[in-house]
Coordinates of C-alpha atoms (C1' of nucleotides) in Angstrom, one line a residue:
Chain A
X66 CA -50.8 132.7 8.4
X67 CA -51.3 135.3 10.9
X68 CA -50.8 132.5 13.3
X69 CA -49.4 133.1 16.4
X70 CA -49.4 136.6 17.5
X71 CA -51.8 138.9 18.7
X72 CA -51.8 137.1 22.3
X73 CA -48.9 138.6 23.7
X74 CA -50.7 139.8 26.4
X75 CA -49.8 137.2 29.0
X76 CA -47.2 138.1 31.4
X77 CA -45.7 134.8 30.9
X78 CA -41.7 134.8 30.8
X79 CA -41.5 134.3 26.9
X80 CA -38.3 134.0 25.8
X81 CA -38.9 136.9 23.0
X82 CA -40.7 135.2 20.3
X83 CA -39.1 137.6 17.5
X84 CA -39.7 136.8 14.0
X85 CA -39.0 133.3 14.0
X86 CA -40.2 130.9 11.5
X87 CA -44.1 130.1 11.8
X88 CA -44.3 126.7 14.1
X89 CA -44.9 123.7 12.4
X90 CA -42.4 124.5 9.6
X91 CA -39.1 123.6 8.8
X92 CA -36.3 126.4 9.7
X93 CA -33.6 125.1 6.9
X94 CA -35.9 125.1 4.1
X95 CA -37.2 128.7 4.9
X96 CA -33.8 129.7 5.2
X97 CA -32.8 128.2 1.4
X98 CA -35.9 130.1 0.4
X99 CA -35.0 133.5 1.8
X100 CA -31.9 132.9 0.2
X101 CA -33.3 132.4 -3.2
X102 CA -35.7 135.3 -2.9
X103 CA -32.9 137.8 -1.8
X104 CA -30.9 136.6 -5.1
X105 CA -34.2 137.5 -7.0
X106 CA -34.3 140.7 -5.4
X107 CA -30.7 141.4 -5.9
X108 CA -31.2 140.9 -9.5
X109 CA -30.5 137.4 -9.1
X110 CA -27.0 137.5 -8.3
X111 CA -25.3 137.7 -5.0
X112 CA -22.1 137.1 -3.1
X113 CA -22.0 134.5 0.0
X114 CA -20.6 137.3 2.4
X115 CA -23.5 139.7 1.0
X116 CA -26.4 137.0 1.8
X117 CA -24.6 136.3 5.4
X118 CA -25.3 140.3 5.5
X119 CA -28.8 140.6 4.4
X120 CA -30.0 137.6 6.8
X121 CA -28.0 137.7 9.3
X122 CA -26.9 134.4 9.4
X123 CA -23.6 132.9 10.0
X124 CA -21.1 132.3 6.7
X125 CA -20.6 128.4 7.3
X126 CA -24.6 127.9 7.4
X127 CA -25.4 130.0 4.4
X128 CA -22.8 128.1 2.5
X129 CA -24.2 124.8 3.4
X130 CA -27.6 125.7 1.9
X131 CA -25.8 127.4 -1.3
X132 CA -24.1 124.3 -1.7
X133 CA -27.4 122.2 -1.3
X134 CA -29.2 124.6 -3.8
X135 CA -25.9 124.6 -6.3
X136 CA -26.2 120.7 -6.6
X137 CA -29.7 121.0 -7.4
X138 CA -28.9 123.6 -10.0
X139 CA -31.2 126.0 -8.2
X140 CA -28.0 128.2 -8.1
X141 CA -24.9 128.6 -10.3
X142 CA -21.6 129.6 -9.4
X143 CA -19.6 132.1 -11.3
X144 CA -15.6 131.8 -11.6
X145 CA -15.7 134.7 -9.2
X146 CA -17.5 132.6 -6.8
X147 CA -20.4 134.8 -6.8
X148 CA -24.0 133.1 -6.8
X149 CA -26.3 133.7 -9.3
X150 CA -30.0 132.0 -9.8
X151 CA -29.9 128.3 -11.5
X152 CA -31.2 127.1 -14.9
X153 CA -33.3 124.9 -12.9
X154 CA -35.5 127.5 -11.6
X155 CA -36.8 128.5 -15.3
X156 CA -38.0 125.2 -15.5
X157 CA -40.1 125.7 -12.3
X158 CA -41.2 129.1 -13.0
X159 CA -42.7 127.7 -16.4
X160 CA -44.3 124.6 -15.0
X161 CA -45.6 126.8 -12.3
X162 CA -47.0 129.2 -14.9
X163 CA -48.4 126.5 -17.0
X164 CA -50.2 125.4 -14.1
X165 CA -51.8 128.4 -13.1
X166 CA -52.4 129.5 -16.4
X167 CA -53.3 126.1 -17.1
X168 CA -56.9 125.6 -18.2
X169 CA -57.0 129.3 -18.3
X170 CA -55.2 129.8 -21.4
X171 CA -58.1 128.7 -23.6
X172 CA -61.0 131.1 -22.0
X173 CA -58.4 133.9 -22.3
X174 CA -58.0 133.6 -25.8
X175 CA -61.7 133.4 -26.2
X176 CA -62.0 136.5 -24.5
X177 CA -59.4 138.2 -26.2
X178 CA -60.7 137.6 -29.4
X179 CA -64.2 137.9 -28.4
X180 CA -63.5 141.7 -27.4
X181 CA -60.5 142.3 -29.3
X182 CA -58.1 143.7 -26.4
X183 CA -55.4 142.1 -24.0
X184 CA -56.5 139.9 -21.4
X185 CA -55.0 139.5 -18.1
X186 CA -55.5 136.8 -15.1
X187 CA -53.4 137.8 -12.1
X188 CA -53.4 136.4 -8.6
X189 CA -52.2 138.1 -5.2
X190 CA -48.4 136.9 -4.1
X191 CA -47.9 138.3 -0.9
X192 CA -48.5 142.0 -1.1
X193 CA -48.2 141.9 -4.7
X194 CA -50.6 140.9 -7.9
X195 CA -48.6 138.6 -10.5
X196 CA -49.6 138.3 -13.5
X197 CA -50.0 134.3 -14.4
X198 CA -51.7 134.5 -17.7
X199 CA -52.1 136.6 -20.7
X200 CA -53.8 136.7 -24.1
X201 CA -52.6 139.6 -26.1
X202 CA -54.8 141.4 -28.6
X203 CA -53.7 141.7 -32.2
X204 CA -53.0 145.1 -31.7
X205 CA -50.2 145.1 -29.4
X206 CA -48.0 141.9 -29.9
X207 CA -45.3 142.4 -27.3
X208 CA -42.1 140.7 -27.6
X209 CA -41.9 140.0 -23.7
X210 CA -44.7 138.4 -22.2
X211 CA -45.9 140.5 -18.8
X212 CA -46.1 137.1 -17.0
X213 CA -44.6 136.9 -14.0
X214 CA -44.3 140.5 -13.3
X215 CA -45.6 142.1 -10.3
X216 CA -47.6 145.0 -9.5
X217 CA -48.8 146.8 -6.9
X218 CA -52.1 146.2 -5.8
X219 CA -53.5 149.7 -5.3
X220 CA -52.6 150.9 -8.6
X221 CA -54.0 148.3 -11.1
X222 CA -57.3 147.1 -12.1
X223 CA -56.5 143.4 -11.3
X224 CA -54.8 144.4 -8.0
X225 CA -57.8 146.5 -6.8
X226 CA -60.2 143.6 -8.0
X227 CA -58.3 141.3 -5.9
X228 CA -57.7 143.6 -2.9
X229 CA -61.9 143.8 -3.2
X230 CA -61.8 140.1 -2.2
X231 CA -60.1 140.8 1.0
X232 CA -61.2 142.3 4.3
X233 CA -60.3 145.9 4.6
X234 CA -58.0 145.4 7.7
X235 CA -56.0 142.9 5.3
X236 CA -55.7 145.6 2.7
X237 CA -54.5 148.1 5.2
X238 CA -51.8 145.6 6.5
X239 CA -50.8 145.3 2.8
X240 CA -50.4 149.0 1.8
X241 CA -48.7 149.9 5.1
X242 CA -46.1 147.2 4.2
X243 CA -45.4 147.9 0.6
X244 CA -46.9 151.5 0.5
X245 CA -48.9 153.2 -2.3
X246 CA -46.5 154.9 -4.9
X247 CA -48.1 156.8 -7.5
X248 CA -47.7 155.2 -11.0
X249 CA -49.4 158.2 -12.6
X250 CA -51.3 161.2 -11.1
X251 CA -54.6 159.0 -11.3
X252 CA -52.9 156.9 -8.8
X253 CA -55.2 156.3 -5.5
X254 CA -52.3 157.1 -2.9
X255 CA -54.5 157.3 0.4
X256 CA -55.2 154.4 2.1
X257 CA -58.6 155.7 3.1
X258 CA -59.6 156.4 -0.6
X259 CA -58.7 152.8 -1.9
X260 CA -61.0 151.6 1.2
X261 CA -63.9 153.8 -0.7
X262 CA -62.8 152.4 -4.0
X263 CA -63.1 148.9 -3.0
X264 CA -66.2 149.4 -1.5
X265 CA -67.8 151.0 -4.9
X266 CA -65.8 147.9 -6.4
X267 CA -67.8 145.5 -4.5
X268 CA -71.1 147.4 -5.0
X269 CA -70.6 147.5 -8.9
X270 CA -69.2 144.2 -9.1
X271 CA -66.0 145.3 -11.1
X272 CA -62.8 147.3 -11.0
X273 CA -61.9 150.3 -13.5
X274 CA -58.3 151.5 -13.8
X275 CA -58.2 154.5 -15.4
X276 CA -54.8 155.4 -16.2
X277 CA -53.9 154.8 -12.5
X278 CA -51.0 152.5 -13.6
X279 CA -50.2 153.8 -17.0
X280 CA -51.6 156.8 -18.6
X281 CA -53.9 156.8 -21.3
X282 CA -54.7 152.8 -20.6
X283 CA -57.9 151.8 -19.4
X284 CA -58.8 148.6 -17.7
X285 CA -61.9 146.8 -16.6
X286 CA -61.2 143.7 -14.0
X287 CA -63.4 141.4 -12.1
X288 CA -62.6 139.1 -9.6
X289 CA -62.4 135.2 -10.0
X290 CA -64.9 134.2 -7.1
X291 CA -63.7 131.2 -5.0
X292 CA -60.3 130.9 -6.5
X293 CA -58.0 129.2 -4.0
X294 CA -55.6 132.6 -4.2
X295 CA -57.6 135.7 -4.9
X296 CA -57.5 136.2 -8.5
X297 CA -58.8 138.8 -10.8
X298 CA -59.5 138.8 -14.6
X299 CA -59.1 142.0 -16.6
X300 CA -59.3 143.4 -20.1
X301 CA -57.3 146.9 -20.9
X302 CA -56.5 148.7 -23.8
X303 CA -55.6 152.5 -24.9
X304 CA -58.9 154.6 -23.5
X305 CA -59.5 155.6 -27.0
X306 CA -60.6 152.2 -27.8
X307 CA -61.7 151.0 -24.2
X308 CA -64.2 153.7 -23.0
X309 CA -66.8 153.4 -20.7
X310 CA -69.5 152.1 -22.9
X311 CA -67.0 149.7 -23.9
X312 CA -67.6 148.1 -20.1
X313 CA -71.0 147.6 -20.9
X314 CA -70.1 145.0 -23.6
X315 CA -66.9 143.7 -21.8
X316 CA -68.2 143.2 -18.2
X317 CA -71.0 140.5 -18.7
X318 CA -68.3 138.9 -20.7
X319 CA -65.6 139.4 -18.2
X320 CA -68.3 137.9 -15.4
X321 CA -69.3 135.2 -17.3
X322 CA -65.6 134.0 -18.0
X323 CA -64.4 134.4 -14.5
X324 CA -67.1 132.3 -13.6
X325 CA -66.2 129.3 -15.8
X326 CA -62.5 130.3 -14.8
X327 CA -63.3 129.7 -11.2
X328 CA -64.6 126.0 -12.0
X329 CA -61.5 125.4 -13.8
X330 CA -59.0 126.3 -11.3
X331 CA -60.8 124.9 -8.5
X332 CA -61.0 121.1 -10.4
X333 CA -58.8 121.3 -13.1
X334 CA -59.5 119.4 -16.2
X335 CA -63.0 118.3 -14.8
Chain B
X49 CA -37.6 106.5 -5.8
X50 CA -35.7 103.5 -6.5
X51 CA -34.1 103.9 -3.2
X52 CA -34.0 101.0 -0.7
X53 CA -35.1 98.1 -2.6
X54 CA -32.8 94.8 -4.4
X55 CA -30.4 95.0 -1.3
X56 CA -32.5 92.7 0.8
X57 CA -30.0 90.1 0.6
X58 CA -27.4 90.6 2.8
X59 CA -27.6 89.8 6.5
X60 CA -24.7 92.5 7.3
X61 CA -26.0 95.2 9.5
X62 CA -24.7 97.7 7.1
X63 CA -26.1 100.7 8.0
X64 CA -26.8 101.1 4.2
X65 CA -24.8 103.9 2.0
X66 CA -27.7 104.1 0.0
X67 CA -28.8 107.1 -2.1
X68 CA -27.9 109.8 0.5
X69 CA -27.8 113.5 0.0
X70 CA -24.0 113.9 -0.5
X71 CA -22.3 114.9 2.4
X72 CA -22.0 118.9 3.5
X73 CA -25.6 119.4 2.6
X74 CA -29.1 120.1 4.4
X75 CA -31.1 117.4 3.8
X76 CA -34.4 118.5 4.3
X77 CA -33.7 121.6 2.0
X78 CA -32.7 118.8 -0.6
X79 CA -36.1 116.8 0.3
X80 CA -37.8 119.9 -0.3
X81 CA -36.2 120.6 -3.8
X82 CA -37.3 117.1 -4.4
X83 CA -40.9 117.7 -3.8
X84 CA -41.1 120.9 -6.1
X85 CA -39.3 118.6 -8.7
X86 CA -41.9 116.0 -8.4
X87 CA -44.6 118.1 -8.8
X88 CA -43.1 120.0 -12.1
X89 CA -43.0 116.2 -13.3
X90 CA -46.3 115.4 -12.6
X91 CA -47.6 118.5 -14.4
X92 CA -47.7 121.2 -11.5
X93 CA -50.1 119.1 -9.3
X94 CA -50.0 116.3 -6.8
X95 CA -51.5 115.2 -3.5
X96 CA -49.7 114.7 -0.2
X97 CA -50.4 111.2 -0.7
X98 CA -48.9 110.8 -4.1
X99 CA -45.8 112.4 -2.8
X100 CA -45.4 110.4 -0.3
X101 CA -45.4 107.3 -2.7
X102 CA -43.3 108.9 -4.8
X103 CA -40.5 109.9 -2.1
X104 CA -41.0 107.0 0.4
X105 CA -41.0 109.3 3.0
X106 CA -43.3 109.5 6.0
X107 CA -46.6 111.5 5.5
X108 CA -46.0 114.1 8.6
X109 CA -42.5 114.8 7.1
X110 CA -43.7 115.9 3.7
X111 CA -46.6 117.6 5.2
X112 CA -44.0 119.8 7.2
X113 CA -42.2 120.7 4.3
X114 CA -45.5 121.4 2.1
X115 CA -46.5 123.9 4.8
X116 CA -43.5 125.4 4.8
X117 CA -43.3 125.8 0.8
X118 CA -47.0 127.0 1.2
X119 CA -46.4 129.7 3.6
X120 CA -43.6 130.9 1.2
X121 CA -46.1 130.8 -2.0
X122 CA -43.6 128.3 -3.7
X123 CA -47.0 125.9 -3.7
X124 CA -50.2 126.6 -3.4
X125 CA -53.2 124.2 -1.8
X126 CA -56.7 123.6 -3.7
X127 CA -59.7 123.2 -1.9
X128 CA -59.5 119.6 -2.8
X129 CA -56.3 119.6 -0.7
X130 CA -53.9 118.8 -3.4
X131 CA -51.0 120.9 -4.4
X132 CA -50.2 123.0 -6.9
X133 CA -46.9 125.1 -7.6
X134 CA -47.3 128.6 -6.8
X135 CA -47.2 131.8 -7.9
X136 CA -43.7 132.5 -6.4
X137 CA -42.2 130.4 -8.2
X138 CA -42.9 132.4 -11.6
X139 CA -40.8 135.2 -10.1
X140 CA -37.9 133.2 -9.3
X141 CA -37.7 131.7 -13.0
X142 CA -38.4 135.0 -14.7
X143 CA -35.4 136.6 -12.2
X144 CA -33.2 133.7 -13.3
X145 CA -34.0 133.5 -16.7
X146 CA -33.5 137.5 -16.7
X147 CA -30.1 136.8 -14.9
X148 CA -29.1 133.8 -17.2
X149 CA -29.7 135.5 -20.4
X150 CA -29.1 139.0 -19.3
X151 CA -26.4 140.8 -21.1
X152 CA -26.9 138.2 -23.5
X153 CA -30.2 139.3 -25.0
X154 CA -28.5 142.2 -26.7
X155 CA -25.9 140.1 -28.5
X156 CA -28.7 137.7 -29.5
X157 CA -30.8 140.1 -30.9
X158 CA -28.3 141.9 -32.7
X159 CA -27.5 138.4 -34.1
X160 CA -31.1 137.4 -35.2
X161 CA -30.8 140.8 -37.3
X162 CA -27.8 140.4 -38.5
X163 CA -28.2 136.9 -40.1
X164 CA -31.9 137.0 -40.1
X165 CA -32.9 133.6 -38.5
X166 CA -33.7 132.5 -34.9
X167 CA -30.8 132.2 -32.1
X168 CA -31.2 130.4 -29.2
X169 CA -29.0 130.4 -26.0
X170 CA -28.8 126.9 -23.7
X171 CA -27.3 125.6 -21.2
X172 CA -26.7 122.2 -19.6
X173 CA -29.2 121.2 -17.0
X174 CA -28.5 118.0 -15.3
X175 CA -29.0 115.8 -18.4
X176 CA -30.9 118.2 -20.6
X177 CA -30.2 121.3 -22.6
X178 CA -32.5 124.2 -21.5
X179 CA -33.1 127.2 -23.5
X180 CA -32.1 130.3 -21.6
X181 CA -32.7 132.9 -24.3
X182 CA -34.1 133.3 -27.5
X183 CA -34.0 136.0 -30.0
X184 CA -36.5 134.9 -32.6
X185 CA -36.6 135.9 -36.8
X186 CA -39.4 138.2 -38.2
X187 CA -40.3 134.8 -40.1
X188 CA -41.6 132.7 -36.9
X189 CA -43.1 134.8 -34.3
X190 CA -44.2 132.2 -32.1
X191 CA -46.8 133.0 -29.5
X192 CA -44.8 130.8 -26.8
X193 CA -41.3 131.4 -26.4
X194 CA -39.0 128.7 -26.0
X195 CA -37.5 129.8 -23.2
X196 CA -37.3 127.4 -20.3
X197 CA -37.7 124.4 -22.7
X198 CA -35.2 121.5 -21.9
X199 CA -34.2 119.1 -24.9
X200 CA -32.3 116.0 -25.1
X201 CA -28.7 116.8 -25.9
X202 CA -28.2 114.2 -28.3
X203 CA -31.0 115.2 -30.8
X204 CA -30.3 119.1 -31.0
X205 CA -27.4 121.3 -32.1
X206 CA -27.0 123.3 -28.8
X207 CA -26.8 120.0 -27.4
X208 CA -24.4 118.6 -29.0
X209 CA -22.6 121.8 -29.2
X210 CA -22.8 121.2 -25.1
X211 CA -21.7 117.9 -25.0
X212 CA -18.6 118.6 -27.2
X213 CA -17.5 120.6 -24.3
X214 CA -17.7 117.4 -21.7
X215 CA -15.5 114.5 -21.5
X216 CA -16.7 111.4 -23.3
X217 CA -17.2 109.6 -20.0
X218 CA -19.3 112.2 -19.0
X219 CA -21.8 112.1 -22.4
X220 CA -22.0 108.4 -21.8
X221 CA -23.2 108.8 -18.4
X222 CA -25.9 111.3 -19.5
X223 CA -26.8 109.0 -22.3
X224 CA -27.3 106.3 -20.0
X225 CA -29.4 108.1 -17.7
X226 CA -31.6 109.6 -20.2
X227 CA -31.5 107.7 -23.2
X228 CA -31.3 108.4 -26.9
X229 CA -34.7 108.5 -28.0
X230 CA -35.3 109.3 -31.9
X231 CA -36.8 112.6 -32.7
X232 CA -37.0 112.2 -36.4
X233 CA -35.4 109.2 -38.7
X234 CA -32.1 111.5 -38.6
X235 CA -31.4 111.4 -34.7
X236 CA -28.4 109.9 -33.7
X237 CA -29.4 107.1 -31.5
X238 CA -26.1 105.1 -30.9
X239 CA -23.6 105.7 -28.1
X240 CA -20.8 105.5 -30.1
X241 CA -22.1 107.2 -33.2
X242 CA -22.5 110.2 -30.6
X243 CA -19.1 110.3 -29.5
X244 CA -17.5 109.9 -33.2
X245 CA -20.3 113.1 -33.9
X246 CA -18.9 115.0 -30.8
X247 CA -15.1 114.5 -32.1
X248 CA -16.0 116.0 -35.3
X249 CA -17.7 118.9 -33.7
X250 CA -14.6 119.8 -31.7
X251 CA -12.6 119.5 -34.6
X252 CA -14.8 121.5 -36.9
X253 CA -15.4 123.9 -34.2
X254 CA -19.4 123.8 -34.5
X255 CA -22.0 121.4 -34.5
X256 CA -24.6 120.7 -37.2
X257 CA -28.5 119.4 -36.6
X258 CA -29.9 118.7 -39.9
X259 CA -33.1 117.7 -39.2
X260 CA -32.3 115.6 -36.0
X261 CA -34.7 117.3 -34.0
X262 CA -37.4 118.6 -36.2
X263 CA -37.8 117.6 -39.7
X264 CA -37.0 120.3 -42.4
X265 CA -34.9 122.6 -39.4
X266 CA -31.3 122.9 -39.9
X267 CA -29.3 124.6 -37.3
X268 CA -25.4 125.7 -36.4
X269 CA -24.4 125.5 -33.1
X270 CA -21.3 126.7 -31.3
X271 CA -20.1 126.4 -27.9
X272 CA -19.6 129.7 -25.7
X273 CA -16.2 128.8 -24.3
X274 CA -15.6 129.4 -20.5
X275 CA -19.2 129.5 -19.5
X276 CA -19.3 128.8 -16.0
X277 CA -21.9 126.2 -17.3
X278 CA -21.3 124.3 -20.4
X279 CA -23.4 126.6 -22.7
X280 CA -23.8 127.0 -26.6
X281 CA -25.1 129.3 -29.0
X282 CA -27.1 128.2 -32.2
X283 CA -28.7 129.4 -35.4
X284 CA -31.3 127.5 -36.9
X285 CA -34.2 127.7 -39.4
X286 CA -35.9 126.0 -42.4
X287 CA -33.5 123.8 -44.3
X288 CA -34.8 125.6 -47.7
X289 CA -33.0 129.2 -46.0
X290 CA -30.3 127.9 -43.8
X291 CA -28.2 125.7 -46.2
X292 CA -24.9 124.4 -45.9
X293 CA -23.1 127.6 -47.4
X294 CA -25.1 129.5 -44.8
X295 CA -22.8 128.1 -42.5
X296 CA -19.6 129.8 -44.0
X297 CA -21.4 133.2 -43.0
X298 CA -23.1 132.3 -39.8
X299 CA -20.6 130.4 -37.9
X300 CA -17.7 133.4 -38.0
X301 CA -20.6 135.5 -36.7
X302 CA -21.4 133.1 -33.9
X303 CA -18.2 132.3 -32.8
X304 CA -17.1 135.9 -32.5
X305 CA -20.4 136.5 -30.4
X306 CA -20.0 133.4 -28.5
X307 CA -16.6 134.8 -27.5
X308 CA -18.1 138.0 -26.6
X309 CA -21.1 136.4 -24.7
X310 CA -18.6 134.4 -22.6
X311 CA -17.0 137.3 -21.3
X312 CA -20.6 138.8 -20.5
X313 CA -21.4 135.6 -18.8
X314 CA -18.4 135.5 -16.5
X315 CA -18.4 138.9 -15.3
X316 CA -22.2 140.6 -16.0
X317 CA -22.0 144.5 -17.0
X318 CA -18.0 144.2 -16.8
Chain C
dA153 C1' 8.3 138.7 -6.0
dT154 C1' 6.6 138.6 -0.9
dT155 C1' 3.2 139.8 2.0
dC156 C1' -1.4 141.3 3.5
dA157 C1' -5.9 141.1 3.9
dC158 C1' -10.3 139.7 2.4
dA159 C1' -13.7 136.1 1.3
dC160 C1' -14.8 131.4 1.1
dT161 C1' -14.8 126.9 2.6
dT162 C1' -13.9 122.7 5.5
dC163 C1' -13.9 120.6 10.6
dC164 C1' -16.0 119.3 14.6
dA165 C1' -19.0 119.0 19.0
dC166 C1' -23.2 120.3 21.1
dT167 C1' -27.6 120.8 21.1
dC168 C1' -32.2 121.9 19.4
dA169 C1' -34.3 121.3 14.9
dG170 C1' -36.8 118.1 12.3
dC171 C1' -38.0 113.3 12.0
dG172 C1' -41.8 110.3 12.0
dG173 C1' -44.7 106.5 14.8
dA174 C1' -49.2 107.1 16.5
dA175 C1' -53.3 109.0 17.9
dG176 C1' -56.9 112.6 15.9
dC177 C1' -60.0 114.9 12.5
dA178 C1' -61.9 116.2 8.5
dT179 C1' -64.1 114.7 4.2
dA180 C1' -66.0 111.8 0.6
dG181 C1' -68.6 107.4 -0.1
dG182 C1' -71.9 103.9 1.1
Chain D
dC3 C1' -75.8 107.1 10.1
dC4 C1' -71.5 104.6 9.7
dT5 C1' -67.1 103.3 7.4
dA6 C1' -63.3 104.5 4.7
dT7 C1' -59.5 107.2 3.2
dG8 C1' -56.8 110.5 3.5
dC9 C1' -54.7 114.8 5.6
dT10 C1' -53.3 117.0 9.9
dT11 C1' -51.5 117.6 14.7
dC12 C1' -49.0 115.6 18.5
dC13 C1' -44.6 114.3 21.0
dG14 C1' -40.6 111.9 22.5
dC15 C1' -36.1 110.6 20.6
dT16 C1' -32.4 111.2 17.9
dG17 C1' -29.3 112.5 14.6
dA18 C1' -29.2 116.5 11.2
dG19 C1' -28.0 121.1 11.4
dT20 C1' -25.8 124.7 13.3
dG21 C1' -22.1 127.7 13.7
dG22 C1' -17.6 128.9 16.1
dA23 C1' -13.0 128.3 14.8
dA24 C1' -9.4 127.0 12.1
dG25 C1' -7.7 126.3 7.3
dT26 C1' -7.6 127.6 2.3
dG27 C1' -7.3 130.3 -1.7
dT28 C1' -7.1 134.5 -4.5
dG29 C1' -6.4 139.0 -5.8
dA30 C1' -4.7 143.4 -3.8
dA31 C1' -1.0 146.3 -2.3
dT32 C1' 4.1 146.9 -1.3

DNA sequence: ATTCACACTTCCACTCAGCGGAAGCATAGG
DNA sequence: CCTATGCTTCCGCTGAGTGGAAGTGTGAAT
């Protein structure tokens, strides 16, 4: 992205660039996606008029787009005429998750088995980090997988490991957009402190999250080098079990696995 | 696919009705969705030219659509320039799943606890049944949830319970489109036999799947009456534990829960 | 029971977004 | 180095998409 901007200097009688769809893209598709996202933000349900209010688009336009989504099963319509996200999206999401976590799973499972703690793979999605695969340790078998969950980048191991792959300017843009809320007293909440931390991470070769996301949980994370989308691999567990000495064992294994994962992600099945 | 073929004979200058998008819908959105679906069918990954071949659309058109999806994170692009489904879809699918299984989960969990077997909620999606929520029994804790999985309607308890809510003509259309492959020797593979079975289900008030999907697994399923999309609730387990006498206990509870679910699905949180 | 108000849906003519043929680039293979 | 293949950009034409206005249904108020 970051395409047609910053060159607003010329005094040409520009007809107001605004926040239009980046050129070379399809307006109606972009709008349809915006509607889906809005519904997701609203908890998966919305009325037509609510969508109109949020987007500023005229009702007939939205209605037509929703009809299209409806016929494809991407949204459903309740008897109250309100819309909800549809069953077909589950399938797509599953497929995407499988694709992303595809070759990854065996590596993660092996890693979790070897180190005995929970392993996560996450990549950046807009301004957040999204978990795309997980191998749980036997200790904490959770009913609900974390896959699909989005977390702030500044407050998690994987998040910081991902940010460390980006230029500082981009990092600042991200935190400017989404902010840096504190999840715990340990969370980094200052942009400059974050940049310093990222420099340390690049130097050291791995990120540490020491109760910054959840008190009592420590996490070591490394980048997956050369992944198509900035990606990170982490291992985490209770501070009691996951001490700093644990890093000496874990980090080399993480790096090795990350390198293998990189190959797998770039040319699947190769 | 199968679009502009076979009718090469007539010399009439017919503007060719074809398999157009139903009127009042948005062509480009429909096409974008088709691309996503194709990618999912192809295992989550495809090259531009493959998509062109499958859809019959010209390359530039597809390229533009993919660019839009790309910028929204609905697809990613590998260094090989091939496309894969993107991380953002996971989030959407999660949200859709949460929405669909929303109020349902507590009911399912209670039901699973009360009856001690795995409970599933499924709804129809095109020509298949898709699981939208599950509460597993303690017996068989699976690593991978079944949520999102799509199954044939004719070979499963939930499937048949869903079909029983549809007119025979619609049922025949569905099986004509997707066929009736046998999952086990018990699977119903004849359309007429299926219609007879559905009549029995409507009469009896619940569906039985006796090893038709998987040998040794029995399942009782009831419709969720008045759901916006035809939906069914089932309980299933090994034939050894789930005998026919079990139905006497289970079915009334299933019916009661289904009725409660119906209310919940129609007006969430009410 | 009747009216009113609101929200959704359909209609239709204008027009600009989207389309796709053709030309331009990269990248892999010879 | 050259060729082949497949992706990407360009650009003028046009019909798909748009959105104002009118219609319809539903639920609340009187």
